[in-house]
Amino acid sequence: MNTSTSTGNTGRLLWAGLRALLVLTVVCGVLYPLAVTGAAQVAFPAKADGSEIKDARGKVVGSELIGQTYLTDDGKPDPRWFQPRPSNGLGTNTSNTQHKLILSGATNRSGDNAELIQWVKDAKAAVVSDNSVPGHPVRPSDVPADAVTSSGSGLDPHISPAYAKLQVHRVAARNHLTAAQVDRLVADHTEDRLLGFIGEPRVNVLRLNIALKELAAGRG
């Protein structure tokens, strides 16, 4: 084969490859992302922007898709607020206005793992102790599974209505509200199954705590 012909073929192949690279870069790396982003902003603006949740002042305090913890300055669960599922992956929110993402993930331990079993026992004892108030003791049998186990992602923003109701008397006492007022908040923020049959009823903890903060502020 003639050397010049071979060189010419190589050059054409390289130029064709470069053109394909440039075209695909523009189409897949610029035009397609812009089209998808534009369509999402038009059809689903709230979800496209991260499903942000704002407080009464219009300040973004988190996302409805990512759970948060509510802790005191010494790192313990703040008894004034409804608490989410236990997890090492949740963000930290001590003032209901801040969010910091740390980790995401489950324990990856089997159901018969001795350490996991001990965690659950300790978590149940803590839930019973933290939520028992004079006249309304919590029994171990009252504690639902989501109160002592984390979700697969570790970032679940929801708890079951049963876990929310278990916390009502403690939250009411700490915020100088009546149990009936707080129970109404839980009922108002309980979401039904998707389409009536998909999933389980759930309560978004961040939305519930925002409403609780507004109710407590109104009382004052």
XYZ file of C-alpha atoms in Angstrom:
220
model
C 0.000 0.000 0.000
C 1.218 3.489 -0.871
C 2.494 5.321 2.216
C 0.815 8.589 1.269
C -2.505 6.816 0.730
C -2.250 5.136 4.125
C -1.431 8.455 5.768
C -4.367 10.088 4.013
C -6.782 7.384 5.199
C -5.510 7.748 8.764
C -5.959 11.495 8.586
C -9.544 11.138 7.316
C -10.361 8.658 10.057
C -8.920 10.940 12.717
C -10.839 13.934 11.334
C -14.067 11.892 11.178
C -13.546 10.775 14.774
C -12.864 14.345 15.883
C -15.996 15.600 14.142
C -18.062 12.862 15.762
C -16.577 13.773 19.142
C -17.412 17.453 18.684
C -20.940 16.756 17.469
C -21.697 14.290 20.273
C -20.195 16.669 22.834
C -22.477 19.471 21.699
C -25.572 17.257 21.410
C -25.116 15.107 24.539
C -23.160 17.522 26.691
C -24.917 20.811 25.902
C -28.159 20.582 23.929
C -29.644 17.508 25.644
C -28.962 18.712 29.235
C -30.382 22.148 28.363
C -33.499 20.591 26.822
C -34.087 18.269 29.796
C -33.449 21.062 32.302
C -35.774 23.422 30.440
C -38.548 20.832 30.218
C -38.177 20.013 33.923
C -38.303 23.689 34.891
C -41.507 24.132 32.923
C -43.265 20.887 33.904
C -41.881 20.274 37.416
C -40.222 23.491 38.670
C -40.349 22.604 42.381
C -38.901 19.121 41.896
C -36.320 20.348 39.406
C -35.036 22.809 42.009
C -34.577 20.091 44.638
C -38.054 19.933 46.222
C -37.128 22.759 48.564
C -39.164 23.470 51.683
C -39.526 27.051 52.922
C -40.584 28.302 56.322
C -43.202 30.993 57.020
C -40.655 33.712 56.184
C -39.924 32.185 52.785
C -36.474 30.947 53.784
C -35.348 27.590 52.404
C -34.834 25.210 55.336
C -34.324 21.901 53.544
C -35.688 19.457 51.007
C -38.774 17.317 51.358
C -36.715 14.407 50.001
C -33.913 14.438 52.605
C -34.384 13.836 56.321
C -32.889 15.950 59.073
C -32.085 15.410 62.721
C -33.022 17.832 65.478
C -30.328 17.922 68.140
C -29.370 19.936 71.176
C -25.943 21.568 71.431
C -24.555 18.429 73.085
C -25.685 16.230 70.199
C -28.716 14.629 71.839
C -32.226 14.551 70.302
C -33.939 17.856 71.040
C -37.175 17.022 72.914
C -38.931 20.098 71.512
C -39.114 18.628 68.027
C -40.512 15.559 66.325
C -37.638 13.174 65.682
C -37.041 11.241 62.442
C -35.971 7.661 61.984
C -32.571 6.837 63.494
C -29.732 7.143 61.031
C -26.087 8.125 60.779
C -26.799 9.642 57.397
C -29.146 12.489 58.239
C -28.294 16.133 58.129
C -28.173 18.192 61.297
C -30.791 20.800 62.117
C -30.677 22.317 65.594
C -32.510 25.538 64.794
C -34.949 24.332 62.123
C -33.189 26.642 59.666
C -29.956 24.807 58.854
C -29.161 21.629 56.977
C -25.894 19.804 56.494
C -25.639 16.515 54.620
C -23.212 14.049 56.166
C -23.566 10.463 54.929
C -25.984 8.164 53.183
C -26.307 4.427 53.588
C -27.686 1.580 55.648
C -25.952 -0.606 58.230
C -25.762 -3.607 55.869
C -26.120 -5.880 58.885
C -28.315 -8.962 58.812
C -31.432 -9.232 60.915
C -29.766 -11.658 63.333
C -26.609 -9.578 63.777
C -25.944 -9.251 67.514
C -24.761 -5.642 67.259
C -27.833 -4.611 65.239
C -30.151 -6.345 67.728
C -28.497 -4.464 70.582
C -28.845 -1.180 68.678
C -32.548 -1.787 68.253
C -32.997 -2.674 71.926
C -31.117 0.446 73.003
C -33.063 2.600 70.554
C -36.377 1.232 71.823
C -35.401 1.926 75.431
C -34.437 5.482 74.471
C -37.725 6.065 72.626
C -39.683 4.803 75.628
C -37.705 6.976 78.030
C -37.671 10.131 75.899
C -41.375 10.079 75.063
C -42.840 9.072 78.399
C -44.365 12.066 80.183
C -46.348 12.215 83.431
C -49.728 10.626 82.868
C -48.767 9.203 79.467
C -46.120 6.476 79.766
C -44.917 4.778 76.583
C -44.815 0.997 76.579
C -42.196 -0.926 74.576
C -45.041 -2.519 72.593
C -46.130 0.978 71.507
C -42.865 1.650 69.663
C -43.208 1.149 65.883
C -40.424 -0.360 63.792
C -39.457 2.892 62.071
C -38.678 4.465 65.462
C -35.764 2.074 66.012
C -34.570 1.179 62.496
C -33.095 3.302 59.727
C -34.210 3.277 56.109
C -32.147 1.811 53.292
C -30.755 5.215 52.298
C -30.481 6.527 55.834
C -32.023 9.796 54.598
C -35.741 9.026 54.875
C -37.606 12.326 55.444
C -40.773 10.558 56.620
C -41.935 8.685 59.682
C -45.071 6.627 60.182
C -48.176 8.266 61.687
C -47.792 5.835 64.591
C -44.309 7.154 65.416
C -45.479 10.753 65.057
C -48.421 10.139 67.425
C -46.123 8.450 69.925
C -44.184 11.735 70.177
C -47.235 14.000 70.546
C -47.370 14.252 74.357
C -43.632 14.870 74.724
C -43.644 17.566 72.020
C -46.766 19.187 73.462
C -45.304 19.324 76.966
C -41.980 20.759 75.798
C -43.661 23.473 73.719
C -46.384 24.310 76.262
C -49.120 23.209 73.884
C -52.026 20.845 74.387
C -51.805 17.288 73.133
C -54.935 17.945 71.064
C -53.223 20.831 69.242
C -50.153 18.770 68.408
C -52.214 15.728 67.491
C -54.118 17.908 65.001
C -50.809 18.956 63.448
C -49.897 15.309 62.941
C -53.271 14.567 61.366
C -52.997 17.587 59.061
C -49.519 16.523 57.895
C -50.237 12.838 57.384
C -49.933 11.955 53.696
C -52.028 9.090 52.347
C -50.829 6.252 50.138
C -49.853 7.322 46.625
C -52.885 6.858 44.346
C -54.612 5.311 47.342
C -52.739 2.000 47.293
C -48.988 2.549 46.754
C -46.777 2.702 49.849
C -47.891 3.533 53.371
C -49.296 6.640 55.098
C -46.417 8.882 56.157
C -45.532 12.177 57.814
C -42.799 14.503 56.553
C -40.866 15.426 59.692
C -39.492 18.728 58.400
C -42.890 20.013 57.293
C -44.389 18.901 60.597
C -41.711 20.677 62.625
C -42.120 23.874 60.608
C -45.833 23.835 61.418
C -45.016 23.084 65.066
C -42.637 26.057 65.205
C -45.315 28.345 63.777
C -47.924 27.042 66.222
C -45.607 27.490 69.213
C -44.663 30.992 68.052
C -48.330 31.896 67.664
C -49.020 30.726 71.172
C -46.313 33.053 72.445
